[in-house]
MMTF fields as JSON, N, C-alpha, C and O atoms, coordinates in Angstrom:
{
  "mmtfVersion": "1.0.0",
  "mmtfProducer": "UNKNOWN",
  "numBonds": 515,
  "numAtoms": 516,
  "numGroups": 129,
  "numChains": 1,
  "numModels": 1,
  "chainsPerModel": [1],
  "groupsPerChain": [129],
  "chainIdList": ["A"],
  "bondAtomList": [4, 2, 8, 6, 12, 10, 16, 14, 20, 18, 24, 22, 28, 26, 32, 30, 36, 34, 40, 38, 44, 42, 48, 46, 52, 50, 56, 54, 60, 58, 64, 62, 68, 66, 72, 70, 76, 74, 80, 78, 84, 82, 88, 86, 92, 90, 96, 94, 100, 98, 104, 102, 108, 106, 112, 110, 116, 114, 120, 118, 124, 122, 128, 126, 132, 130, 136, 134, 140, 138, 144, 142, 148, 146, 152, 150, 156, 154, 160, 158, 164, 162, 168, 166, 172, 170, 176, 174, 180, 178, 184, 182, 188, 186, 192, 190, 196, 194, 200, 198, 204, 202, 208, 206, 212, 210, 216, 214, 220, 218, 224, 222, 228, 226, 232, 230, 236, 234, 240, 238, 244, 242, 248, 246, 252, 250, 256, 254, 260, 258, 264, 262, 268, 266, 272, 270, 276, 274, 280, 278, 284, 282, 288, 286, 292, 290, 296, 294, 300, 298, 304, 302, 308, 306, 312, 310, 316, 314, 320, 318, 324, 322, 328, 326, 332, 330, 336, 334, 340, 338, 344, 342, 348, 346, 352, 350, 356, 354, 360, 358, 364, 362, 368, 366, 372, 370, 376, 374, 380, 378, 384, 382, 388, 386, 392, 390, 396, 394, 400, 398, 404, 402, 408, 406, 412, 410, 416, 414, 420, 418, 424, 422, 428, 426, 432, 430, 436, 434, 440, 438, 444, 442, 448, 446, 452, 450, 456, 454, 460, 458, 464, 462, 468, 466, 472, 470, 476, 474, 480, 478, 484, 482, 488, 486, 492, 490, 496, 494, 500, 498, 504, 502, 508, 506, 512, 510],
  "bondOrderList": [1, 1, 1, 1, 1, 1, 1, 1, 1, 1, 1, 1, 1, 1, 1, 1, 1, 1, 1, 1, 1, 1, 1, 1, 1, 1, 1, 1, 1, 1, 1, 1, 1, 1, 1, 1, 1, 1, 1, 1, 1, 1, 1, 1, 1, 1, 1, 1, 1, 1, 1, 1, 1, 1, 1, 1, 1, 1, 1, 1, 1, 1, 1, 1, 1, 1, 1, 1, 1, 1, 1, 1, 1, 1, 1, 1, 1, 1, 1, 1, 1, 1, 1, 1, 1, 1, 1, 1, 1, 1, 1, 1, 1, 1, 1, 1, 1, 1, 1, 1, 1, 1, 1, 1, 1, 1, 1, 1, 1, 1, 1, 1, 1, 1, 1, 1, 1, 1, 1, 1, 1, 1, 1, 1, 1, 1, 1, 1],
  "groupList": [{"groupName": "UNK", "atomNameList": ["N", "CA", "C", "O"], "elementList": ["N", "C", "C", "O"], "formalChargeList": [0, 0, 0, 0], "bondAtomList": [1, 0, 2, 1, 3, 2], "bondOrderList": [1, 1, 2], "singleLetterCode": "X", "chemCompType": "L-PEPTIDE LINKING"}],
  "groupTypeList": [0, 0, 0, 0, 0, 0, 0, 0, 0, 0, 0, 0, 0, 0, 0, 0, 0, 0, 0, 0, 0, 0, 0, 0, 0, 0, 0, 0, 0, 0, 0, 0, 0, 0, 0, 0, 0, 0, 0, 0, 0, 0, 0, 0, 0, 0, 0, 0, 0, 0, 0, 0, 0, 0, 0, 0, 0, 0, 0, 0, 0, 0, 0, 0, 0, 0, 0, 0, 0, 0, 0, 0, 0, 0, 0, 0, 0, 0, 0, 0, 0, 0, 0, 0, 0, 0, 0, 0, 0, 0, 0, 0, 0, 0, 0, 0, 0, 0, 0, 0, 0, 0, 0, 0, 0, 0, 0, 0, 0, 0, 0, 0, 0, 0, 0, 0, 0, 0, 0, 0, 0, 0, 0, 0, 0, 0, 0, 0, 0],
  "groupIdList": [1, 2, 3, 4, 5, 6, 7, 8, 9, 10, 11, 12, 13, 14, 15, 16, 17, 18, 19, 20, 21, 22, 23, 24, 25, 26, 27, 28, 29, 30, 31, 32, 33, 34, 35, 36, 37, 38, 39, 40, 41, 42, 43, 44, 45, 46, 47, 48, 49, 50, 51, 52, 53, 54, 55, 56, 57, 58, 59, 60, 61, 62, 63, 64, 65, 66, 67, 68, 69, 70, 71, 72, 73, 74, 75, 76, 77, 78, 79, 80, 81, 82, 83, 84, 85, 86, 87, 88, 89, 90, 91, 92, 93, 94, 95, 96, 97, 98, 99, 100, 101, 102, 103, 104, 105, 106, 107, 108, 109, 110, 111, 112, 113, 114, 115, 116, 117, 118, 119, 120, 121, 122, 123, 124, 125, 126, 127, 128, 129],
  "secStructList": [7, 7, 7, 7, 7, 7, 3, 3, 3, 7, 6, 6, 6, 5, 6, 6, 5, 7, 7, 7, 2, 2, 2, 2, 6, 7, 1, 3, 3, 3, 3, 3, 6, 6, 1, 6, 6, 7, 7, 7, 6, 6, 7, 3, 3, 3, 3, 3, 7, 6, 6, 7, 7, 7, 7, 7, 1, 7, 7, 7, 6, 6, 6, 6, 7, 6, 6, 7, 1, 1, 7, 7, 1, 1, 4, 4, 4, 6, 6, 7, 7, 1, 7, 7, 7, 2, 2, 2, 2, 2, 2, 2, 2, 2, 2, 2, 2, 2, 6, 6, 6, 1, 7, 2, 2, 2, 2, 2, 2, 2, 2, 2, 2, 2, 2, 2, 2, 2, 2, 2, 2, 7, 6, 6, 7, 7, 7, 7, 7],
  "xCoordList": [14.505, 14.445, 13.802, 13.067, 14.208, 13.745, 12.777, 12.886, 11.663, 10.425, 10.661, 10.814, 10.656, 10.933, 9.758, 9.165, 9.428, 8.557, 9.355, 10.048, 9.175, 10.146, 9.033, 8.035, 9.533, 8.749, 9.614, 10.844, 9.04, 9.628, 9.418, 8.248, 10.22, 9.984, 10.029, 11.136, 8.802, 8.825, 8.623, 8.499, 8.513, 8.336, 8.734, 8.059, 10.03, 10.616, 10.378, 10.51, 10.087, 9.553, 8.262, 8.034, 7.465, 6.05, 5.291, 5.135, 4.576, 3.923, 4.877, 4.426, 6.137, 7.025, 7.811, 7.91, 8.157, 8.76, 7.612, 6.684, 7.402, 6.839, 7.076, 8.255, 6.194, 6.243, 5.396, 4.238, 5.769, 4.953, 5.147, 6.187, 3.8, 4.046, 4.451, 5.436, 3.685, 3.71, 5.281, 6.141, 5.499, 6.845, 8.117, 9.222, 7.847, 9.204, 8.99, 10.084, 8.182, 7.921, 7.781, 7.863, 7.465, 7.456, 5.943, 4.894, 6.175, 4.925, 4.196, 3.006, 4.834, 4.247, 4.762, 5.908, 4.293, 4.837, 4.209, 3.043, 5.062, 4.759, 5.1, 6.131, 4.288, 4.457, 3.781, 2.809, 4.539, 4.339, 3.611, 3.921, 2.509, 1.947, 2.252, 1.669, 3.026, 3.72, 5.054, 5.798, 5.456, 6.586, 6.299, 5.783, 6.675, 6.554, 4.706, 4.491, 3.844, 2.525, 2.124, 1.084, 2.898, 2.707, 1.613, 1.006, 1.137, 0.093, 0.384, 1.472, -0.344, -0.266, 0.31, -0.386, 0.981, 1.706, 0.484, -0.651, 0.653, -0.551, -0.868, -1.377, -0.671, -1.48, -0.063, 1.084, -0.552, 0.256, -0.309, -1.305, 0.29, -0.217, 0.535, 1.705, 0.095, 0.44, 0.1, -0.701, 0.214, -0.016, 0.455, 1.657, -0.343, -0.304, -0.567, -1.648, 0.408, 0.46, -1.033, -1.464, -1.662, -2.822, -2.501, -1.729, -3.388, -2.786, -2.177, -2.139, -1.783, -0.344, -1.479, -2.384, -1.184, -1.78, -1.015, -0.019, -1.09, -0.466, -1.275, -2.456, -0.129, -0.578, -0.552, 0.456, -1.883, -1.491, -1.059, -1.588, 0.147, 1.147, 0.72, 1.122, -0.022, -0.167, -1.115, -0.925, -2.247, -3.563, -4.297, -3.824, -5.044, -5.597, -7.009, -7.315, -7.81, -8.848, -9.862, -10.034, -10.393, -11.646, -11.536, -12.444, -10.471, -10.328, -11.166, -11.275, -11.844, -12.461, -14.262, -15.008, -14.471, -15.749, -16.289, -16.413, -16.468, -16.676, -17.419, -17.146, -18.743, -19.462, -19.169, -19.846, -17.846, -17.226, -16.51, -16.026, -16.536, -15.517, -14.168, -13.165, -14.148, -12.749, -12.22, -12.892, -11.181, -10.716, -11.495, -11.741, -11.768, -12.281, -10.947, -9.755, -11.682, -10.793, -10.365, -9.388, -11.262, -10.708, -10.958, -11.404, -10.544, -10.601, -9.786, -8.782, -9.659, -8.839, -8.898, -8.081, -9.857, -10.4, -9.544, -9.404, -8.907, -8.331, -6.835, -6.089, -6.633, -5.247, -5.361, -4.306, -6.644, -6.893, -7.437, -8.564, -6.259, -6.298, -6.874, -6.343, -7.837, -8.062, -8.743, -9.252, -8.673, -9.51, -8.636, -7.566, -9.253, -8.865, -8.402, -9.268, -7.102, -7.282, -7.597, -6.952, -8.722, -9.392, -8.853, -8.656, -8.55, -8.192, -6.859, -6.751, -5.789, -4.994, -5.548, -5.25, -6.487, -6.877, -7.48, -7.534, -8.009, -9.178, -7.876, -8.182, -6.408, -5.407, -4.938, -4.852, -4.62, -3.96, -4.905, -4.608, -6.263, -7.343, -7.143, -7.222, -6.872, -6.738, -5.311, -5.412, -4.192, -2.983, -3.124, -2.569, -3.735, -3.711, -4.569, -4.317, -5.548, -6.115, -5.42, -5.422, -4.715, -3.451, -2.491, -2.015, -2.376, -0.958, -1.447, -0.705, -2.636, -3.373, -3.342, -3.489, -3.11, -3.007, -1.844, -1.8, -0.779, 0.559, 1.34, 0.934, 2.617, 3.744, 4.677, 5.183, 4.753, 5.537, 7.227, 7.772, 7.899, 9.458, 9.217, 9.86, 8.65, 8.762, 8.25, 8.956, 7.239, 6.797, 8.2, 8.523, 8.675, 9.595, 10.786, 11.556, 11.08, 12.523, 12.171, 13.103, 11.073, 10.553, 10.946, 11.6, 10.563, 10.736, 11.853, 12.347, 12.647, 14.367, 14.815, 15.486, 14.589, 15.244, 14.865, 15.591, 13.416, 13.03, 13.967, 14.443, 13.946, 15.084, 16.257, 16.83, 16.792, 18.276, 18.403, 19.434, 17.38, 17.375, 17.073, 17.663, 16.304, 16.161, 17.265, 17.742, 17.571, 18.92, 20.327, 21.252, 20.337, 21.241, 20.842, 21.71, 19.926, 19.471, 20.402, 20.968, 20.299, 20.975, 22.08, 22.832, 22.611, 24.118, 24.828, 25.636, 24.485, 25.468, 25.689, 26.48, 24.858, 24.568, 25.751, 25.885, 26.39, 27.099, 26.249, 26.239, 25.728, 25.228, 26.159, 26.742, 26.346, 27.356, 26.62, 25.61, 26.857, 26.259, 26.934, 26.478],
  "yCoordList": [15.94, 15.811, 14.339, 13.729, 13.966, 12.775, 12.614, 13.194, 11.625, 11.459, 10.312, 9.108, 10.908, 9.833, 10.164, 11.242, 9.088, 9.201, 8.942, 7.944, 10.183, 10.184, 9.585, 10.171, 8.388, 7.939, 8.226, 8.192, 8.415, 8.859, 7.41, 7.04, 6.763, 5.849, 6.309, 6.458, 6.59, 7.252, 6.186, 6.714, 4.72, 3.959, 4.172, 3.917, 4.723, 4.825, 6.389, 6.78, 6.906, 8.336, 9.217, 10.402, 8.202, 8.647, 8.894, 7.855, 10.097, 9.931, 10.753, 11.757, 10.445, 10.86, 12.308, 13.38, 12.178, 13.05, 14.265, 13.602, 15.411, 16.101, 15.872, 15.857, 15.682, 15.358, 15.915, 15.816, 16.715, 17.741, 17.249, 17.435, 16.477, 15.822, 16.947, 16.785, 18.069, 19.187, 19.661, 19.797, 19.881, 20.646, 19.861, 20.349, 18.647, 17.445, 17.429, 17.403, 17.433, 17.605, 16.299, 16.161, 14.958, 13.814, 13.469, 14.089, 12.317, 12.171, 11.053, 10.863, 10.31, 9.287, 8.96, 8.544, 9.074, 8.899, 7.256, 7.018, 6.273, 5.07, 4.944, 5.469, 4.302, 4.041, 2.673, 2.013, 2.547, 1.104, 1.858, 2.809, 0.802, 1.293, 0.883, 1.391, 0.091, -0.602, 0.007, -0.599, 0.942, 1.882, 2.695, 2.534, 3.913, 5.024, 5.757, 6.889, 5.206, 5.131, 4.471, 4.879, 3.313, 2.398, 1.868, 1.873, 1.159, 0.374, -1.009, -1.318, -1.9, -3.003, -3.999, -3.641, -4.722, -5.454, -5.499, -5.489, -5.545, -5.579, -4.162, -4.158, -3.238, -1.683, -1.084, -0.981, -0.76, 0.341, 0.988, 0.482, 2.192, 2.515, 3.412, 3.621, 3.977, 5.248, 6.499, 6.546, 7.432, 8.658, 9.09, 8.965, 9.58, 10.253, 11.605, 12.124, 12.234, 13.599, 13.641, 12.575, 14.714, 14.942, 14.932, 15.591, 13.982, 13.885, 12.399, 11.905, 11.863, 10.826, 9.471, 9.196, 8.872, 7.498, 6.386, 6.508, 5.469, 4.037, 3.035, 2.69, 2.674, 1.675, 0.409, 0.023, -0.533, -1.989, -2.717, -2.885, -3.202, -4.231, -5.655, -6.615, -5.796, -7.087, -7.469, -7.115, -8.169, -8.319, -9.701, -10.703, -9.793, -11.186, -11.194, -10.128, -12.113, -12.263, -11.19, -10.925, -10.725, -9.623, -8.386, -7.563, -8.342, -7.34, -7.304, -8.383, -6.324, -6.082, -6.798, -7.406, -6.478, -6.481, -8.105, -8.211, -8.865, -10.373, -10.668, -11.589, -9.689, -9.734, -9.752, -10.254, -9.028, -8.339, -9.568, -10.241, -9.757, -10.82, -10.196, -10.866, -8.792, -8.398, -7.548, -7.41, -7.077, -5.898, -4.472, -4.213, -3.733, -2.447, -1.83, -2.075, -0.817, -0.128, 1.32, 1.897, 1.941, 3.16, 3.139, 2.224, 4.424, 4.355, 4.17, 3.686, 4.318, 3.3, 1.965, 1.402, 1.363, -0.203, -0.872, -2.085, -0.276, -0.92, -1.27, -2.174, -0.493, -1.177, -1.88, -2.304, -2.453, -3.401, -4.873, -5.359, -5.322, -6.88, -7.729, -7.493, -8.737, -9.202, -8.628, -7.51, -9.631, -9.073, -8.291, -8.671, -7.121, -6.351, -6.69, -7.293, -6.474, -6.802, -5.775, -4.949, -6.24, -5.226, -4.914, -3.769, -6.172, -5.538, -4.595, -3.56, -5.015, -3.956, -2.832, -1.925, -2.567, -1.204, -0.352, 0.877, -1.253, -0.637, -0.428, 0.456, -0.961, -0.785, 0.569, 1.525, 0.611, 2.168, 3.165, 4.344, 2.631, 3.806, 4.349, 5.537, 3.281, 3.438, 4.424, 5.234, 4.207, 4.416, 5.783, 6.625, 6.1, 7.555, 8.56, 9.764, 8.006, 8.698, 9.414, 10.529, 7.908, 8.271, 9.502, 10.368, 9.391, 10.273, 11.816, 12.697, 11.933, 13.208, 13.828, 15.036, 12.792, 13.335, 13.347, 13.733, 12.941, 12.794, 13.613, 13.842, 14.197, 14.615, 13.339, 12.833, 13.028, 11.655, 11.773, 10.887, 12.833, 12.727, 13.001, 12.336, 13.599, 13.898, 12.644, 11.937, 12.074, 10.705, 9.408, 8.385, 9.976, 8.494, 8.803, 7.918, 10.232, 11.106, 10.462, 9.837, 10.479, 10.2, 8.337, 8.033, 7.365, 6.108, 6.148, 5.545, 6.596, 6.333, 6.636, 5.763, 7.866, 7.818, 6.876, 6.403, 6.588, 5.586, 4.063, 3.345, 4.035, 2.606, 2.652, 1.652, 3.97, 4.154, 4.125, 3.798, 4.459, 4.728, 3.259, 2.763, 2.593, 1.373, 0.424, -0.373, 0.7, -0.351, 0.084, -0.706, 1.66, 1.995, 1.321, 1.328, 0.923, 0.488, -1.163, -1.543, -1.785, -3.12, -3.138, -2.633, -3.471, -3.609, -4.147, -3.429, -5.169, -5.798, -5.279, -5.652, -4.264, -3.636, -2.164, -1.532, -1.964, -0.836, 0.289, -0.061, 1.204, 1.948, 2.941, 3.647, 3.035, 4.308, 5.401, 5.09, 6.369, 7.418, 8.085, 9.102],
  "zCoordList": [-52.818, -51.284, -51.029, -51.805, -49.89, -49.512, -48.354, -47.274, -48.753, -48.078, -46.816, -47.02, -45.59, -44.399, -43.578, -43.634, -42.744, -41.262, -40.237, -40.037, -39.408, -38.215, -36.872, -36.452, -36.452, -35.104, -33.771, -33.723, -33.063, -31.845, -30.943, -30.845, -30.433, -29.47, -28.075, -27.557, -27.303, -26.214, -25.279, -24.175, -25.169, -24.285, -22.98, -21.983, -23.012, -21.548, -20.892, -19.732, -21.78, -20.787, -21.112, -20.866, -21.77, -21.939, -20.879, -20.237, -20.259, -18.84, -18.024, -17.474, -17.884, -17.106, -17.941, -17.345, -18.915, -19.601, -20.274, -20.737, -20.444, -21.412, -22.721, -23.075, -23.554, -25.054, -25.558, -25.151, -26.666, -27.4, -28.917, -29.55, -29.506, -30.719, -31.76, -32.481, -31.822, -32.971, -32.61, -33.48, -31.223, -31.196, -31.354, -31.59, -31.204, -31.715, -33.152, -33.715, -33.835, -35.199, -35.949, -37.169, -34.659, -35.294, -35.985, -35.812, -36.793, -37.311, -36.589, -36.841, -35.713, -34.946, -33.144, -32.973, -32.506, -30.971, -30.824, -31.137, -30.355, -29.918, -28.252, -27.832, -27.426, -26.124, -25.488, -25.856, -24.574, -24.004, -22.406, -21.689, -22.402, -21.148, -19.911, -18.954, -19.77, -18.535, -18.365, -17.594, -18.85, -18.425, -17.679, -16.573, -18.32, -17.041, -17.397, -16.964, -17.966, -17.796, -16.569, -16.052, -15.88, -14.818, -14.612, -13.542, -16.05, -16.254, -16.234, -15.747, -16.654, -16.563, -18.019, -18.97, -18.318, -19.378, -20.401, -19.925, -21.732, -22.603, -23.225, -24.345, -22.742, -23.005, -23.883, -23.449, -25.168, -25.683, -26.881, -27.398, -27.442, -28.328, -29.237, -28.913, -30.3, -31.248, -31.184, -30.251, -31.57, -31.797, -33.182, -33.418, -34.122, -35.193, -35.467, -35.185, -36.029, -36.369, -37.278, -37.718, -37.486, -37.944, -39.84, -40.536, -40.123, -41.503, -41.789, -42.916, -40.801, -40.906, -41.079, -40.291, -42.124, -42.27, -42.239, -42.952, -41.748, -42.065, -42.826, -42.818, -43.53, -44.764, -44.207, -43.615, -44.364, -43.746, -44.813, -45.911, -44.284, -45.126, -44.73, -45.388, -43.75, -43.259, -42.466, -41.302, -42.686, -41.854, -41.539, -42.075, -40.987, -40.719, -40.008, -39.474, -39.93, -39.069, -39.688, -40.878, -38.73, -39.078, -38.049, -37.932, -37.4, -36.324, -35.264, -34.681, -34.797, -33.483, -33.909, -33.142, -35.176, -35.268, -36.02, -37.24, -35.393, -35.702, -36.721, -37.49, -36.865, -37.798, -39.116, -40.013, -39.225, -40.885, -40.936, -40.027, -42.333, -43.173, -43.082, -42.841, -43.294, -43.62, -42.41, -41.388, -42.553, -41.541, -42.107, -43.285, -41.049, -41.279, -42.098, -41.913, -43.206, -44.232, -43.716, -44.193, -42.579, -42.154, -40.655, -39.963, -40.301, -38.619, -37.776, -38.299, -36.561, -35.722, -35.489, -34.76, -36.081, -35.81, -36.803, -36.648, -37.854, -38.733, -38.066, -38.444, -37.172, -36.328, -35.611, -35.139, -35.071, -34.12, -34.401, -34.492, -34.491, -34.994, -34.052, -32.967, -33.945, -32.792, -31.635, -31.544, -30.695, -29.409, -28.48, -28.004, -28.282, -27.424, -26.118, -25.485, -25.357, -24.278, -22.915, -22.269, -22.894, -21.836, -20.642, -20.236, -19.928, -18.511, -18.724, -18.067, -19.724, -19.807, -20.01, -19.233, -21.078, -21.517, -20.329, -20.368, -19.081, -18.046, -17.045, -16.245, -16.77, -16.314, -16.757, -15.987, -18.107, -18.404, -18.184, -17.991, -18.214, -18.092, -16.558, -16.245, -15.666, -14.317, -13.772, -12.851, -14.425, -14.474, -14.829, -14.123, -15.746, -16.456, -15.563, -15.539, -14.867, -13.835, -12.558, -12.036, -12.309, -11.027, -11.479, -10.744, -12.504, -12.929, -13.265, -13.699, -13.017, -13.136, -11.69, -11.506, -10.529, -9.216, -8.566, -7.398, -9.205, -8.344, -9.158, -10.297, -8.686, -9.664, -9.588, -8.586, -10.658, -10.713, -10.356, -9.698, -10.81, -10.525, -8.66, -7.848, -8.421, -6.53, -6.415, -5.695, -6.877, -5.908, -6.283, -5.678, -7.371, -7.584, -7.014, -6.641, -6.877, -5.732, -4.394, -3.888, -3.742, -2.71, -2.494, -1.496, -3.342, -3.255, -3.328, -2.375, -4.045, -4.103, -2.893, -2.344, -2.188, -0.828, 0.152, 1.026, -0.102, 0.92, 0.889, 1.768, -0.066, -0.671, -0.141, 0.291, -0.118, 0.235, 1.567, 2.154, 2.078, 3.971, 4.291, 5.25, 3.657, 4.142, 3.999, 4.808, 2.745, 2.528, 3.278, 3.465, 3.73, 4.809, 6.321, 7.194, 6.513, 7.798, 8.041, 9.066, 6.881, 6.794, 7.213, 6.379, 8.116, 8.807, 7.198, 6.608, 6.782, 5.642, 4.494, 3.627, 4.498, 2.829, 3.091, 4.139, 1.931, 1.747, 0.831, -0.349, 1.003, -0.082, -0.477, 0.346, -1.874, -2.448, -3.021, -3.653, -2.949, -3.448, -4.098, -4.621]
}
């Protein structure tokens, strides 16, 4: 039998489409905050299935704990090289809060109709539907 790791690139749909890590059977899901999580650039992440661990193959500096001379060997901090992008993290947190209050599919459909109606009001514009 072969051993492989299955990684789902959910950058285009995370937050917009329902994704269940266990149901899909992926070992990891990666996502971008600025796409369908509606955050700013600079925040992204990954989710690992329980028991999944990533081997560090390249590292440098001392990570987020500047008082240490080496990168942390365990925990999530071992994946956090350098200074955190605090504004992007705050933006992602705010967008996640907003996502809890809105039906995104309905919101985007309303925005699409608003755009089409606005474009149809421009005499020089032809809208093909």
